[in-house]
Amino acid sequence: MCGIIGYTGPLAAKNVLLNGLSQLEYRGYDSAGIAFFGADQKVHVLKTVGKVARLRDLCAGIQEEIHCGIGHTRWATHGGVTAENAHPHQAGRVTMIHNGIIENYHQLTADFELEEKLISQTDTEVAARVLDALYDGDPLASLRRFQPLLKGSYSFCILFSDHPGEIYALRNVSPLVAAYTHSGSIVASDLTALIPYTKKYVVVPEDRVVKMTPYRMAFYDENGHEIQPEILEVNWDTDAAMKNGFPHFMLKEIHEQPDAMKNTILPRLTRGLPDFSEDGIPDQIFADCSQIRIVACGTAMHAGMVARAIMEPLLRIPVLVSVASEFRYEDPLVDSRTLAIVISQSGETIDTLAALRLSKKLGASVLSVVNVKGSTIARESDYVLYTHAGPEIAVASTKAYSVQLAALYMIICRMALVRGKMTEQDGCAFMSDLLDVIPAMESMIQRKEEIRQLVRPLVDKPDAFFIGRNLDYAFSLEGALKLKEISYIHADAYAAGELKHGTIALIADQVPVVALATQDRIFSKTISNVREVKARGAYVILIAKESAAVDEGLADVCIRIPDLHDRFTVFPIAVVLQLIAYYASLLKGLDVDQPRNLAKSVTVE
Ligand code: M6R
């Protein structure tokens, strides 16, 4: 939540900051601001409520050449969406932008007697005033005194008015990546803002301070000694973070799914079987565990629900899926024979990270499925299976979900082989089925116009219901989330058999019900539930396999997906459900990529 960027160097800083903020805007878009050293060597601040486009208009009046500045795009946590609460915040010689939450800001307000001085309602202004109170003209020494006073998560970029041309940055938990290039020094919340300038970067180590000048970037530990963080290289380019002719990132990312699947699966196949030796994941963790705990949030958690529905019956060990924000507080049964599978696209979701830390503390082995290389979750896990989706910019997760599933299916297969629940021949068949989903996804993407048409009856409805049994129920959860987060249609998923225990009371004339019936074993059971809602007037969109026998009149619309093995239908279904949500949002004229109240990475509790 919140995107931050800092730049000092020979380029026009105004452009670097504004372009960077546009890339980071998916992290929050309530308000935006920049601060910079002007030709008069003084710090100037411009900030506004609204999106980066509005800040860009505000900055149009800046005629002078700027070479050093910081920029922020906000997702409000403390304090409403107002210009006062927008970043940067200033106190004396300090100008600061912040991503995260300072949990002890009340205490700091009292300790430093700030109550009367605060202009905004933000924890960030408190931090800026504390730092100003500690500041003695030596930024590094002052930051060393400042950092131990803070509780919570943060990444900061700071200008000291008596050090023109310099930017200081530090972090705890909240992400920050930095690079020194021949075009100067740059730091940002994520790589999308850096890649136009360089492919080499460092993840700013936690509790370290970065000093940036146009000529150098240096990192200091808590004793003031310079350290050399590891230099990493990103394997995607600027195109991956651009729309490339698509009207929205979401549609582009839906189209990218077949390639993302190939990139995630193919490099890990040896003689048709999953092979994690290059990932450094030993078979031992699969052999030794007596239970699996999957923890994640949102879409990633839904991928875990699908995996669970296959894992437990196949592996015959308990598999539990927990919402990460609950797991932390439910005193979970985790021990040294637990394999914790942590799933996160960003690798920065704070609740998922906390669940990971708790699992490790309780003795579990932690295997994470992460998309962003070098992210905090990836670095703190015992083992990482990276998904190779490239950057996912739209707030609504699409390709990340598919590749999380692909990675989880590979884990399932490897684990079943290791535990003697599958022969090599079965394993090869399983992986061959997994590869077969790629053309199936392609075929559904090609049918997007058909899906656009059938979405029309949904868009003026306040509610929609998604139903399915077993795996279809797990898929439904994701369909409902996708629809509600970008179309604002209230949508919920129900196990189809559970409907008549209460929810069916909500089914009335023309209420949309998206029914998933792709599991052969229980097809007729689900169809009975479809009849029940149809009998009460529902507008039914049925998703079934090509060869499934569907009676005339059972559904208002039937979307056929290719005939795949039951376990694998999720992949084409995911495409259909994503397209339903996409077109519902589009037809309602909403902001598809940046829905209200949301941000891509949830880095606050
Ligand atoms: O980065 P993560 O995978 O940890 O994010 C988890 C959720 O915040 C995320 O999947 C969210 O639910 C999606 N925006 C939904 O489309």
PDB file of C-alpha atoms and ligand atoms in Angstrom, residues 296-302 343-350 352 369 377 392 394-398 400 404 478 481-482 485-486 598-602, ligand 1:
ATOM      1  CA  ALA A 296      -2.400 -16.813   2.018  1.00  0.00           C
ATOM      2  CA  CYS A 297      -4.828 -13.962   1.404  1.00  0.00           C
ATOM      3  CA  GLY A 298      -7.447 -13.215  -1.230  1.00  0.00           C
ATOM      4  CA  THR A 299      -6.867 -14.776  -4.610  1.00  0.00           C
ATOM      5  CA  ALA A 300      -3.734 -16.547  -3.403  1.00  0.00           C
ATOM      6  CA  MET A 301      -5.791 -18.164  -0.657  1.00  0.00           C
ATOM      7  CA  HIS A 302      -8.317 -19.294  -3.266  1.00  0.00           C
ATOM      8  CA  ILE A 343       1.319 -18.247  -1.357  1.00  0.00           C
ATOM      9  CA  SER A 344       1.744 -14.640  -2.413  1.00  0.00           C
ATOM     10  CA  GLN A 345       2.033 -12.843  -5.722  1.00  0.00           C
ATOM     11  CA  SER A 346       3.727  -9.770  -4.287  1.00  0.00           C
ATOM     12  CA  GLY A 347       5.658 -11.550  -1.569  1.00  0.00           C
ATOM     13  CA  GLU A 348       4.927  -8.526   0.613  1.00  0.00           C
ATOM     14  CA  THR A 349       1.419  -9.112   2.008  1.00  0.00           C
ATOM     15  CA  ILE A 350       1.861  -8.314   5.664  1.00  0.00           C
ATOM     16  CA  THR A 352       0.954 -13.646   4.946  1.00  0.00           C
ATOM     17  CA  VAL A 369       4.988 -19.812  -3.914  1.00  0.00           C
ATOM     18  CA  ILE A 377       8.273 -13.562   1.815  1.00  0.00           C
ATOM     19  CA  GLU A 392       1.075  -8.111 -12.402  1.00  0.00           C
ATOM     20  CA  ALA A 394      -3.953  -4.685 -12.328  1.00  0.00           C
ATOM     21  CA  VAL A 395      -5.254  -4.804  -8.792  1.00  0.00           C
ATOM     22  CA  ALA A 396      -7.422  -7.791  -9.704  1.00  0.00           C
ATOM     23  CA  SER A 397      -5.141 -10.782  -9.770  1.00  0.00           C
ATOM     24  CA  THR A 398      -5.434 -12.950 -12.885  1.00  0.00           C
ATOM     25  CA  ALA A 400      -0.775 -14.714 -10.764  1.00  0.00           C
ATOM     26  CA  GLN A 404       0.067 -20.133  -8.426  1.00  0.00           C
ATOM     27  CA  GLU A 478     -12.337 -16.715  -6.899  1.00  0.00           C
ATOM     28  CA  LEU A 481     -14.071 -12.132  -5.470  1.00  0.00           C
ATOM     29  CA  LYS A 482     -13.106 -11.089  -8.971  1.00  0.00           C
ATOM     30  CA  GLU A 485     -13.705  -6.211  -6.428  1.00  0.00           C
ATOM     31  CA  ILE A 486     -13.876  -4.612  -9.854  1.00  0.00           C
ATOM     32  CA  LEU A 598      -8.098  -1.241  -2.998  1.00  0.00           C
ATOM     33  CA  ALA A 599      -4.378  -1.451  -3.577  1.00  0.00           C
ATOM     34  CA  LYS A 600      -2.297  -4.159  -5.154  1.00  0.00           C
ATOM     35  CA  SER A 601      -0.044  -5.036  -2.242  1.00  0.00           C
ATOM     36  CA  VAL A 602      -1.617  -5.090   1.173  1.00  0.00           C
TER      37      VAL A 602
HETATM   38  O1  M6R B   1       0.327 -10.360  -3.236  1.00  0.00           O
HETATM   39  P1  M6R B   1      -0.557 -11.403  -2.643  1.00  0.00           P
HETATM   40  O2  M6R B   1      -0.768 -12.558  -3.513  1.00  0.00           O
HETATM   41  O3  M6R B   1      -0.088 -11.811  -1.255  1.00  0.00           O
HETATM   42  O4  M6R B   1      -1.945 -10.682  -2.433  1.00  0.00           O
HETATM   43  C1  M6R B   1      -3.003 -11.323  -1.792  1.00  0.00           C
HETATM   44  C2  M6R B   1      -4.305 -10.607  -2.038  1.00  0.00           C
HETATM   45  O5  M6R B   1      -4.246  -9.296  -1.555  1.00  0.00           O
HETATM   46  C3  M6R B   1      -4.663 -10.556  -3.526  1.00  0.00           C
HETATM   47  O6  M6R B   1      -4.696 -11.834  -4.072  1.00  0.00           O
HETATM   48  C4  M6R B   1      -6.025  -9.879  -3.735  1.00  0.00           C
HETATM   49  O7  M6R B   1      -7.027 -10.629  -3.155  1.00  0.00           O
HETATM   50  C5  M6R B   1      -6.271  -9.695  -5.234  1.00  0.00           C
HETATM   51  N1  M6R B   1      -6.147  -8.321  -5.562  1.00  0.00           N
HETATM   52  C6  M6R B   1      -7.603 -10.107  -5.684  1.00  0.00           C
HETATM   53  O8  M6R B   1      -7.717  -9.987  -7.059  1.00  0.00           O
END
